[in-house]
Amino acid sequence: SYVLTQPPSVSVAPGKTARITCGGNNIGSKSVHWYQQKPGQAPVLVIYYDSDRPSGIPERFSGSNSGNTATLTISRVEAGDEADYYCQVWDSSSDHNWVFGGGTKLTVL
Amino acid sequence: EVQLVESGGGLVQPGRSLRLSCTASGFTFGDYAMSWVRQAPGKGLEWVGFIRSKAYGGTTEYAASVKGRFTISRDDSKSIAYLQMNSLKTEDTAVYYCTRVDRGYYFDYWGQGTLVTVSS
């Protein structure tokens, strides 16, 4: 079963850059997707196929993926970015074909 | 505007059954695969199951944790996806989200979720 590892929490001051990592064995060979979930709300797709942004998602959100780590980068962080962030991949060998990371709580100081 | 609206959640005793519905609008439902994702209270996201569009056979996939107990189906004429949950366990307690699947690999739209509580 494929495992995605995220740090439980990341803290950043407003206006700074937040980086949330997602680790997995040779994850660079897979496509990684990222979701933002604010308290009491459904998740929202913010990055797909490693670095593409859906319409309506600010350019401040970007993604990269190489080796054993994928990264979601949020530039010029705002208070409204405070949320849980989940990475996700599709893995044909897993008993959960669509695999999520454990999630990272982003706190804006 | 794409909308997914789940219904059918509630309190159910262990061992009983429940059927969730997901009513879609704002897109051609039959053209897309659909999936269910759940989130236990205070926990992360867990994929539950997936149904392909009829063009790809309408076949299903399930997480090991629900395989043999849960069944996903779809009625393209009504733009509804279903999640039939049998032999429910306390560990199935979660908010269940209906999602649209894009290109088979990621969830581009989510419903607001419906809470299923399995308890005696």
XYZ file of C-alpha atoms in Angstrom:
229
model
C 0.000 0.000 0.000
C 1.389 3.371 -1.036
C 1.912 5.842 1.800
C 1.989 9.640 1.606
C 3.598 11.463 4.517
C 2.800 15.075 5.388
C 3.929 17.145 8.370
C 1.021 17.546 10.817
C 1.443 21.289 10.990
C 3.149 24.245 9.350
C 3.137 27.803 10.667
C 3.883 30.953 8.714
C 3.581 34.696 9.197
C 1.310 36.702 6.909
C 3.037 37.775 3.717
C 5.615 35.010 3.927
C 5.887 31.788 1.956
C 4.519 28.474 3.212
C 5.801 25.165 1.927
C 3.895 21.966 2.646
C 5.604 18.716 1.741
C 4.209 15.350 0.758
C 6.614 12.439 0.869
C 6.266 9.124 -0.913
C 8.433 6.471 -2.484
C 9.451 7.813 -5.913
C 6.489 10.193 -5.801
C 8.125 12.145 -8.626
C 6.962 9.398 -10.982
C 3.339 10.014 -10.014
C 0.939 12.912 -10.465
C 0.171 14.730 -7.224
C -2.982 16.673 -6.465
C -3.610 19.040 -3.554
C -6.780 19.984 -1.684
C -7.535 22.764 0.762
C -10.117 22.188 3.488
C -11.263 24.989 5.741
C -13.055 24.185 9.027
C -16.572 22.902 8.476
C -16.233 22.968 4.699
C -15.693 20.443 1.932
C -12.232 20.117 0.392
C -11.380 22.243 -2.631
C -8.914 21.269 -5.350
C -6.069 23.805 -5.444
C -3.401 22.027 -7.518
C -3.672 19.118 -9.951
C -1.080 17.240 -11.968
C 1.716 18.480 -9.716
C 1.539 22.155 -10.654
C -1.649 23.078 -12.526
C -4.138 25.440 -10.916
C -7.914 25.164 -11.411
C -9.658 28.326 -12.476
C -10.313 30.592 -9.529
C -7.296 29.467 -7.522
C -4.858 32.353 -6.939
C -1.454 32.296 -8.597
C -0.001 32.378 -5.091
C -0.607 28.613 -5.002
C 1.956 26.518 -6.849
C 3.229 22.972 -6.779
C 6.282 20.923 -7.623
C 7.169 17.251 -7.557
C 10.490 15.467 -7.800
C 12.220 12.466 -6.333
C 10.523 11.433 -3.113
C 8.871 14.762 -2.278
C 6.066 16.879 -3.677
C 5.622 20.412 -2.401
C 2.723 22.815 -2.248
C 3.960 26.394 -2.049
C 1.767 29.273 -0.971
C 3.325 32.698 -1.559
C 2.338 35.896 0.223
C 0.281 33.929 2.715
C -2.983 35.487 3.868
C -5.092 34.791 6.940
C -7.686 33.185 4.680
C -5.193 30.490 3.653
C -5.374 28.950 7.118
C -6.724 25.452 6.494
C -5.881 21.778 6.278
C -4.080 20.721 3.116
C -4.067 17.202 1.706
C -1.960 15.689 -1.050
C -3.324 12.815 -3.137
C -2.070 10.406 -5.770
C -3.496 7.517 -7.742
C -1.655 4.265 -7.202
C -2.595 1.124 -9.101
C -0.845 -1.191 -6.653
C -2.571 0.097 -3.541
C -5.687 -1.323 -1.887
C -6.813 2.296 -1.753
C -6.224 3.305 -5.367
C -6.770 6.967 -4.592
C -4.381 7.677 -1.724
C -4.429 10.750 0.516
C -1.735 12.085 2.761
C -2.590 12.559 6.404
C -3.054 16.289 5.999
C -1.175 19.383 7.164
C -2.700 22.113 9.284
C -1.466 25.488 8.031
C -1.521 28.133 10.745
C -1.120 31.779 9.844
C 0.537 33.484 12.789
C -22.058 25.872 -12.072
C -21.180 22.346 -10.979
C -23.116 21.262 -7.906
C -23.100 17.999 -6.000
C -25.631 17.532 -3.225
C -25.475 14.540 -0.918
C -28.413 13.227 1.053
C -29.405 10.196 3.080
C -27.053 10.452 6.026
C -28.132 9.941 9.608
C -27.882 7.746 12.669
C -27.904 3.997 12.088
C -27.221 0.997 14.283
C -24.241 -1.283 13.684
C -25.024 -4.021 11.207
C -27.764 -2.044 9.490
C -27.824 -0.474 6.036
C -28.013 3.034 4.646
C -28.096 4.473 1.137
C -26.596 7.818 0.280
C -27.506 9.791 -2.815
C -25.537 12.402 -4.706
C -27.542 14.621 -7.028
C -25.441 16.390 -9.646
C -26.117 19.438 -11.764
C -24.243 21.895 -13.935
C -22.465 19.307 -16.097
C -23.181 16.259 -18.244
C -23.274 13.699 -15.467
C -22.990 10.676 -17.725
C -19.655 11.850 -19.095
C -17.868 11.660 -15.745
C -16.662 9.113 -13.252
C -17.808 9.733 -9.710
C -16.333 8.816 -6.361
C -17.091 8.844 -2.644
C -14.593 10.053 -0.065
C -15.163 10.013 3.682
C -13.749 11.800 6.687
C -14.091 10.426 10.196
C -14.547 13.052 12.926
C -11.285 14.924 13.432
C -9.468 12.719 10.919
C -8.157 12.936 7.388
C -9.660 12.034 4.042
C -10.190 8.423 2.998
C -11.206 7.317 -0.484
C -14.164 4.903 -0.360
C -15.127 3.971 -3.906
C -15.338 4.950 -7.562
C -17.631 4.355 -10.522
C -16.617 4.879 -14.125
C -18.808 6.479 -16.709
C -20.858 4.181 -18.941
C -18.442 4.944 -21.772
C -15.804 3.121 -19.728
C -18.084 0.312 -18.682
C -19.590 1.856 -15.558
C -17.402 -0.442 -13.481
C -16.526 0.160 -9.851
C -13.534 0.108 -7.506
C -13.592 0.016 -3.718
C -11.240 0.579 -0.839
C -10.303 -2.613 0.974
C -11.969 -1.302 4.135
C -15.428 -1.305 2.513
C -15.144 -3.898 -0.243
C -17.963 -6.420 -0.062
C -20.087 -4.122 2.136
C -20.476 -0.954 0.061
C -21.808 -0.657 -3.488
C -21.733 2.360 -5.762
C -24.205 2.753 -8.606
C -25.389 5.529 -10.879
C -28.530 6.637 -12.669
C -27.424 8.852 -15.519
C -31.024 9.664 -16.472
C -31.450 11.340 -13.069
C -27.843 12.542 -12.627
C -27.587 10.685 -9.332
C -24.839 8.548 -7.849
C -25.584 6.210 -4.968
C -23.585 4.669 -2.164
C -25.279 1.619 -0.683
C -23.722 0.816 2.672
C -24.457 -2.562 4.258
C -23.233 -4.227 7.449
C -22.243 -0.861 8.842
C -19.627 -0.688 11.563
C -18.927 2.002 14.140
C -15.711 2.806 12.265
C -17.781 3.810 9.224
C -18.895 6.905 11.127
C -17.819 9.835 8.981
C -18.849 12.671 6.729
C -19.277 11.187 3.272
C -18.429 13.395 0.317
C -19.517 12.840 -3.250
C -16.901 13.934 -5.771
C -16.591 14.289 -9.501
C -13.496 12.617 -10.870
C -11.546 14.314 -13.633
C -9.445 12.216 -16.004
C -9.841 9.342 -13.582
C -7.233 10.570 -11.169
C -8.324 13.550 -9.083
C -11.440 15.023 -7.514
C -12.263 18.346 -9.084
C -15.621 19.039 -7.426
C -16.949 18.016 -4.017
C -20.363 18.058 -2.420
C -20.937 19.553 1.002
C -20.978 16.118 2.629
C -23.488 14.129 4.643
C -22.836 12.759 8.122
C -23.284 9.073 8.808
C -23.177 8.031 12.442
C -23.071 4.335 13.238
C -23.923 3.786 16.859
C -26.181 1.679 19.049
